[in-house]
GROMACS .gro file of C-alpha atoms in nm:
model
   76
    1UNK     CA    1  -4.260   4.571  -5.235
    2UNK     CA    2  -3.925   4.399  -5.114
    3UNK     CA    3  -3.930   4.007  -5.123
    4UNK     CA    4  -3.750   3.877  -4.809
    5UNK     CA    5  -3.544   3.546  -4.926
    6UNK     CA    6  -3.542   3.394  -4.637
    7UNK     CA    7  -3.969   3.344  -4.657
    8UNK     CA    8  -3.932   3.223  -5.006
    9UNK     CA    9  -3.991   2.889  -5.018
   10UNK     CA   10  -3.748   2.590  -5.174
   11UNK     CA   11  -3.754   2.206  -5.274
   12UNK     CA   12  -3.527   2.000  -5.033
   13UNK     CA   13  -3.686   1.670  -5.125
   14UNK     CA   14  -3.879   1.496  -5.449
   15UNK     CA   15  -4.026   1.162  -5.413
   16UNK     CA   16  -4.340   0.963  -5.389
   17UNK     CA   17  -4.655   1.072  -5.196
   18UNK     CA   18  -4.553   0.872  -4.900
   19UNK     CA   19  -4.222   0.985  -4.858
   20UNK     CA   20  -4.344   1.309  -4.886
   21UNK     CA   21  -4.601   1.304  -4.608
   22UNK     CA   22  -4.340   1.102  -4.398
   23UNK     CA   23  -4.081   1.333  -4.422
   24UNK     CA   24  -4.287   1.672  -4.386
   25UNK     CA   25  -4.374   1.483  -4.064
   26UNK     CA   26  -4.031   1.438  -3.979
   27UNK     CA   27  -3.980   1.819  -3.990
   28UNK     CA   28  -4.224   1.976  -3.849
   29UNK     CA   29  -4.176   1.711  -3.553
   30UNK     CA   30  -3.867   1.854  -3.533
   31UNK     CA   31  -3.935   2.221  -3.554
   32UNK     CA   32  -3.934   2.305  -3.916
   33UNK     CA   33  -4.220   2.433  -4.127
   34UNK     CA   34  -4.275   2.228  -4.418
   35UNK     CA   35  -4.524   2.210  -4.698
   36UNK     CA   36  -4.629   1.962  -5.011
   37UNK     CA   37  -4.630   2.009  -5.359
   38UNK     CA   38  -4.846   1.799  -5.603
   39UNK     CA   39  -4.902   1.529  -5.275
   40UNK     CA   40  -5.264   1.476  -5.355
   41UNK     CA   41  -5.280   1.472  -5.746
   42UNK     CA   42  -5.012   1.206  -5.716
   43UNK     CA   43  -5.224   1.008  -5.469
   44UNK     CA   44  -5.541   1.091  -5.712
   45UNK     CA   45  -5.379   1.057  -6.067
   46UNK     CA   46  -5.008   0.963  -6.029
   47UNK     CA   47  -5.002   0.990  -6.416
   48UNK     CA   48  -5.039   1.339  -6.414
   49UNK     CA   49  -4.733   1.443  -6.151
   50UNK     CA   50  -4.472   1.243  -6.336
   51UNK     CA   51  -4.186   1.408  -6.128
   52UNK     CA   52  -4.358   1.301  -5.800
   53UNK     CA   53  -4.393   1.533  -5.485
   54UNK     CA   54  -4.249   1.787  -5.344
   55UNK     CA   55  -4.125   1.889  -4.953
   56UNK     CA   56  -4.099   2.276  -4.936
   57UNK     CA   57  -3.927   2.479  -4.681
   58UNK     CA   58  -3.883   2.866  -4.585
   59UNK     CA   59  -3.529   2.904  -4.736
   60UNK     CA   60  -3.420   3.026  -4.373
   61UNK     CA   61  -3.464   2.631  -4.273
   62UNK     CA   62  -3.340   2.476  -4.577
   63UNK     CA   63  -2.967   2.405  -4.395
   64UNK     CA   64  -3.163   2.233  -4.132
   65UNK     CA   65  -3.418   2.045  -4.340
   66UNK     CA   66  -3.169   1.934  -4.542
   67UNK     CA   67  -2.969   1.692  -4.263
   68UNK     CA   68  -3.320   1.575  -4.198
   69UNK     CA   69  -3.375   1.492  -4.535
   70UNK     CA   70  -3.004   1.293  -4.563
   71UNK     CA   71  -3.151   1.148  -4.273
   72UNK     CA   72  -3.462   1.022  -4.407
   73UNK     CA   73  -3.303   0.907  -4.694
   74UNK     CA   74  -3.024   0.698  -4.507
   75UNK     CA   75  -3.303   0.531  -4.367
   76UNK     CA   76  -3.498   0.400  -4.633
   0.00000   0.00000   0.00000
């Protein structure tokens, strides 16, 4: 079986719970799928997910969600 890069999926952003579910917003408003990593065991237990949350992306889209995240961040 032959893993296609481009549907593997990457990290473009690590921060809070919040930020995370703001900025997966942000891309998928703007036509890019994105996913969470440990978003609701840091909500739950924000002991246990010391390095925060995680915004994945198809690594096709990481280019774009990238300039979404500098975005988001330049807003803060």
């Amino acid at each position: 079986m032959t893993v296609n890069n481009e549907s593997k999926l990457v990290t473009v952003f690590n921060g809070t719970p919040m930020e995370v579910e703001i900025l997966c917003q942000v891309l998928k408003d703007n036509g890019i799928e994105a996913s969470m990593k440990n978003q609701l065991i840091g909500m739950i237990a924000p002991h246990q997910t010391l390095d925060g949350a995680d915004v994945l992306v198809m690594e096709k889209d990481k280019a774009a969600a990238l300039k979404w995240v500098e975005e988001f961040k330049n807003a803060k």
